[in-house]
Short mmCIF file of N, CA and C in Angstrom, two decimals:
data_model
loop_
_atom_site.label_atom_id
_atom_site.label_comp_id
_atom_site.label_asym_id
_atom_site.label_seq_id
_atom_site.Cartn_x
_atom_site.Cartn_y
_atom_site.Cartn_z
N GLN E 1 11.97 -17.77 15.67
CA GLN E 1 11.00 -17.99 16.66
C GLN E 1 11.05 -18.90 17.93
N PRO E 2 12.25 -19.38 17.85
CA PRO E 2 12.68 -20.12 19.12
C PRO E 2 12.63 -19.25 20.21
N GLY E 3 12.11 -19.43 21.12
CA GLY E 3 11.73 -18.68 22.38
C GLY E 3 10.57 -17.56 22.34
N ALA E 4 9.68 -17.64 21.47
CA ALA E 4 8.56 -17.24 21.48
C ALA E 4 7.70 -17.41 22.87
N ALA E 5 6.92 -16.11 23.09
CA ALA E 5 6.30 -16.10 24.23
C ALA E 5 4.60 -16.44 24.22
N LEU E 6 4.03 -16.84 25.20
CA LEU E 6 2.62 -16.87 25.10
C LEU E 6 2.27 -15.48 24.47
N GLY E 7 1.16 -15.44 23.67
CA GLY E 7 0.31 -14.35 23.35
C GLY E 7 1.08 -13.49 22.34
N GLN E 8 2.26 -14.10 21.75
CA GLN E 8 3.20 -13.34 20.67
C GLN E 8 2.53 -13.93 19.56
N ARG E 9 2.76 -13.35 18.42
CA ARG E 9 2.58 -14.19 17.06
C ARG E 9 3.77 -14.76 16.50
N ALA E 10 3.65 -16.00 16.27
CA ALA E 10 5.01 -16.57 15.63
C ALA E 10 4.61 -17.40 14.34
N TYR E 11 5.51 -17.78 13.47
CA TYR E 11 5.17 -18.65 12.30
C TYR E 11 5.59 -19.92 12.69
N CYS E 12 4.73 -20.70 12.18
CA CYS E 12 4.99 -22.16 12.55
C CYS E 12 6.22 -22.51 11.42
N PRO E 13 7.14 -23.45 12.02
CA PRO E 13 8.38 -23.74 11.22
C PRO E 13 8.26 -24.55 10.19
N VAL E 14 6.83 -25.39 10.35
CA VAL E 14 6.62 -26.40 9.46
C VAL E 14 5.88 -25.89 8.35
N SER E 15 4.70 -25.52 8.54
CA SER E 15 3.65 -24.86 7.54
C SER E 15 3.99 -23.42 7.09
N GLY E 16 4.58 -22.74 7.99
CA GLY E 16 4.81 -21.25 7.82
C GLY E 16 3.67 -20.52 8.12
N VAL E 17 2.56 -20.81 8.67
CA VAL E 17 1.33 -20.11 9.21
C VAL E 17 1.74 -19.20 10.34
N VAL E 18 1.17 -18.17 10.27
CA VAL E 18 1.27 -17.01 11.54
C VAL E 18 0.39 -17.26 12.28
N PHE E 19 0.55 -17.54 13.69
CA PHE E 19 -0.48 -17.92 14.68
C PHE E 19 0.01 -17.27 15.71
N GLU E 20 -1.21 -17.19 16.87
CA GLU E 20 -0.79 -16.65 18.10
C GLU E 20 -0.42 -18.12 19.04
N VAL E 21 0.80 -17.73 19.72
CA VAL E 21 1.10 -18.73 20.80
C VAL E 21 0.06 -18.77 22.06
N LYS E 22 -0.29 -20.16 22.46
CA LYS E 22 -1.14 -20.42 23.50
C LYS E 22 -0.60 -21.40 24.26
N ALA E 23 -0.99 -21.43 25.47
CA ALA E 23 -0.55 -22.51 26.38
C ALA E 23 -0.56 -23.92 25.91
N SER E 24 -1.68 -23.89 25.05
CA SER E 24 -1.95 -25.44 24.48
C SER E 24 -1.41 -25.55 23.25
N SER E 25 -0.50 -24.55 22.69
CA SER E 25 0.11 -24.81 21.20
C SER E 25 1.30 -25.87 21.51
N PRO E 26 1.41 -26.68 20.53
CA PRO E 26 2.30 -27.71 20.56
C PRO E 26 3.73 -27.12 20.48
N HIS E 27 4.75 -27.71 21.16
CA HIS E 27 6.12 -27.01 21.26
C HIS E 27 7.01 -28.09 21.49
N LYS E 28 8.37 -27.97 20.88
CA LYS E 28 9.45 -28.85 21.03
C LYS E 28 10.41 -27.92 21.49
N GLU E 29 11.51 -28.38 22.14
CA GLU E 29 12.79 -27.68 22.78
C GLU E 29 13.86 -27.66 21.63
N VAL E 30 14.36 -26.58 21.34
CA VAL E 30 15.38 -26.21 20.47
C VAL E 30 16.61 -25.65 21.15
N ALA E 31 17.53 -25.98 21.46
CA ALA E 31 18.51 -25.41 22.35
C ALA E 31 18.09 -24.85 23.37
N GLY E 32 17.21 -25.62 24.09
CA GLY E 32 16.64 -25.39 25.55
C GLY E 32 15.52 -23.74 25.40
N ARG E 33 15.04 -23.81 24.40
CA ARG E 33 14.05 -22.77 23.99
C ARG E 33 12.84 -23.50 23.24
N PRO E 34 11.62 -22.95 23.73
CA PRO E 34 10.41 -23.75 22.83
C PRO E 34 10.27 -23.13 21.54
N LEU E 35 10.16 -24.06 20.60
CA LEU E 35 9.86 -23.74 19.28
C LEU E 35 8.39 -24.36 19.00
N TYR E 36 7.38 -23.33 18.76
CA TYR E 36 5.92 -23.78 18.67
C TYR E 36 5.35 -23.92 17.27
N PHE E 37 4.34 -24.70 17.28
CA PHE E 37 3.74 -25.12 16.04
C PHE E 37 2.55 -24.81 15.99
N CYS E 38 1.67 -24.62 14.85
CA CYS E 38 0.51 -23.95 14.64
C CYS E 38 -0.61 -25.11 15.34
N CYS E 39 -0.32 -26.59 15.06
CA CYS E 39 -0.97 -27.66 15.30
C CYS E 39 -0.41 -28.80 15.67
N ALA E 40 -0.78 -29.95 16.18
CA ALA E 40 -0.44 -31.19 16.61
C ALA E 40 0.45 -31.91 15.37
N ALA E 41 -0.52 -31.94 14.24
CA ALA E 41 0.28 -32.49 13.28
C ALA E 41 1.63 -31.91 12.74
N CYS E 42 1.82 -30.56 12.83
CA CYS E 42 3.24 -29.93 12.47
C CYS E 42 4.13 -30.46 13.53
N GLY E 43 3.88 -30.35 14.56
CA GLY E 43 4.55 -30.88 15.77
C GLY E 43 5.21 -32.02 15.69
N ALA E 44 4.19 -33.22 15.14
CA ALA E 44 4.70 -34.55 14.75
C ALA E 44 5.74 -34.40 13.73
N TYR E 45 5.18 -33.73 12.49
CA TYR E 45 6.02 -33.84 11.38
C TYR E 45 7.66 -33.40 11.89
N PHE E 46 7.46 -32.27 12.66
CA PHE E 46 8.75 -31.81 13.11
C PHE E 46 9.65 -32.73 13.76
N SER E 47 9.03 -33.61 14.57
CA SER E 47 9.60 -34.69 15.46
C SER E 47 10.35 -35.81 14.60
N GLN E 48 9.62 -35.95 13.29
CA GLN E 48 10.22 -36.87 12.33
C GLN E 48 11.15 -36.17 11.52
N HIS E 49 11.35 -34.95 11.17
CA HIS E 49 12.01 -34.37 10.13
C HIS E 49 12.89 -33.07 10.99
N ARG E 50 13.39 -33.26 11.97
CA ARG E 50 13.70 -32.14 12.54
C ARG E 50 14.99 -31.36 12.14
N ASP E 51 16.14 -31.92 11.62
CA ASP E 51 16.92 -31.34 10.87
C ASP E 51 16.72 -30.73 9.41
N ASP E 52 15.77 -31.35 8.79
CA ASP E 52 15.07 -30.80 7.51
C ASP E 52 14.67 -29.34 7.71
N VAL E 53 13.51 -29.41 8.86
CA VAL E 53 12.78 -28.14 8.95
C VAL E 53 13.63 -26.94 9.50
N LEU E 54 14.61 -27.48 10.43
CA LEU E 54 15.42 -26.35 11.02
C LEU E 54 16.37 -25.97 9.74
N ALA E 55 16.97 -26.44 8.86
CA ALA E 55 17.68 -26.19 7.89
C ALA E 55 16.82 -25.38 6.77
N LEU E 56 15.67 -25.90 6.50
CA LEU E 56 14.70 -25.34 5.59
C LEU E 56 14.19 -23.86 5.87
N ARG E 57 13.99 -23.85 7.22
CA ARG E 57 13.48 -22.45 7.73
C ARG E 57 14.64 -21.62 8.59
N SER E 58 15.73 -22.00 8.27
CA SER E 58 16.98 -21.32 8.85
C SER E 58 16.66 -20.88 10.32
N VAL E 59 16.06 -21.85 11.10
CA VAL E 59 16.08 -21.67 12.55
C VAL E 59 17.28 -22.52 12.86
N SER E 60 18.06 -21.77 13.89
CA SER E 60 19.26 -22.64 14.34
C SER E 60 19.19 -22.12 15.73
N PRO E 61 20.01 -22.97 16.53
CA PRO E 61 20.20 -22.77 18.02
C PRO E 61 20.99 -21.54 18.19
N PRO E 62 20.80 -20.80 19.21
CA PRO E 62 21.38 -19.41 19.46
C PRO E 62 22.93 -19.79 19.48
N LYS E 63 23.90 -18.68 19.12
CA LYS E 63 25.18 -18.87 18.90
C LYS E 63 25.65 -18.01 20.37
N GLY E 64 26.76 -18.53 20.66
CA GLY E 64 27.58 -17.56 21.82
C GLY E 64 27.51 -16.13 21.43
N PRO E 65 28.01 -15.46 22.21
CA PRO E 65 28.50 -13.97 21.82
C PRO E 65 29.38 -13.61 20.91
N GLY E 66 29.40 -13.17 19.90
CA GLY E 66 30.35 -12.68 18.83
C GLY E 66 31.55 -12.03 19.19
N PRO E 67 32.50 -11.87 18.35
CA PRO E 67 33.72 -11.30 19.00
C PRO E 67 33.36 -9.92 19.62
N VAL E 68 34.47 -9.56 20.46
CA VAL E 68 34.06 -8.41 21.17
C VAL E 68 34.73 -7.39 20.11
N PRO E 69 34.01 -6.22 19.92
CA PRO E 69 34.44 -5.20 18.93
C PRO E 69 35.85 -4.51 19.41
N GLY E 70 36.63 -4.46 18.22
CA GLY E 70 38.02 -3.97 18.87
C GLY E 70 39.06 -5.09 19.08
N SER E 71 38.62 -6.42 19.10
CA SER E 71 39.59 -7.43 19.48
C SER E 71 39.99 -7.87 18.10
N PRO E 72 41.44 -8.43 18.34
CA PRO E 72 41.87 -9.05 17.06
C PRO E 72 41.16 -10.17 16.58
#
């Protein structure tokens, strides 16, 4: 869900709740992209347990392009 846009449905990486992303939705930057939360409490929890939440929810910063097909 990193990079979700306003009006899209996203899951909260802390609670797992699916919610609609609004301008007022709490968010933090992950690899330069917004990661939205369903409520301020989840945003605060994320701030204190960032690495644990990212690992648990398998949210990782985007990686660079993969190998070029046909390359060694």
